[in-house]
């Protein structure tokens, strides 16, 4: 049975073309980009080409605005810490309540250790940002607003261009974690008020452990990694040339394929949703279906826990994810689901299907054929008193 991979918001398959582009950097073209000899020059050229490809994907004005990092997490951390340091008379940060842990964990840390005031802006039941609360939090005390472009659990898209304008009006910097948006939505940074943007290669068919931070020319910036003069003195450490070249190739492919891939994913995703919602009573899509990534679907099935669904789907060869983070065997809904305050979703969690350009109709058919039965089975169990306790324990209960 062929495995069906529908967890592309967690990570994507490295495209074969990306592997092919990386191979020379792992073999003959191993030079240090800082070296003066030809080995160095070859690597420098490869970095330049990759930077240009990422610039093009983002619609940024200048290649020098792209800073390579070890991934989305480092890009987010660099943006937030750098903004605080560069504007040290300002000591407040504005974020949404549904940011990735790469942002939220750092904010909590800064609150505890540096007495930074963090405004966590709530979302409504559709996952949309409370715009009035956002505006109210912005002031001359705010160093940075950091709002994600698209949410990783629901796919809900925030109006970051408008939010950036509002931040700019009070002199605050604006950063967006666009890890889920890059390669899935058209992006044109030139002319926007966005100062910084994070992306990660492994979410767009590139390798893990590499990403980039866009820093608008002229925006105040402080390095996170202090060391050599790599990346124009903005990030010390010998460049991850194979990874960066892989990111560049992935960016080039995303630029040329974006529209077609997005349309295909959207059609598959919409067919999946229409069929599941039609077959499964008491099921619904979590989040604003109109303002969403084309590849993501978070489905709530009342009375059937998403964690259990994910385990049973895995047995029929389908890789999906539950918004729930399992801690010590007790499934609790994620901060994103809780922030939306949809009762049925908080109780059962949401099953996330996230597609890529690699998915096809057969993949969707597998879910359509199996999920309704899985939900039926779980609901029957939760109604049978003798299994109610067992179904709360870990994996073997669903044997
Ligand atoms: C995956 C992800 C990250 C983290 O990126 P890494 O490259 O894995 O560090 C950050 N933000 C969002 C929204 C993500 O989906």
GROMACS .gro file of N, CA and C in nm, residues 96 186 230:
model
    9
   96UNK      N    1   0.033   3.782   1.757
   96UNK     CA    2  -0.099   3.720   1.765
   96UNK      C    3  -0.091   3.604   1.863
  186UNK      N    4   0.117   3.408  -0.361
  186UNK     CA    5   0.204   3.505  -0.428
  186UNK      C    6   0.246   3.613  -0.328
  230UNK      N    7   3.057   3.680   0.762
  230UNK     CA    8   2.967   3.623   0.664
  230UNK      C    9   2.835   3.700   0.658
   0.00000   0.00000   0.00000
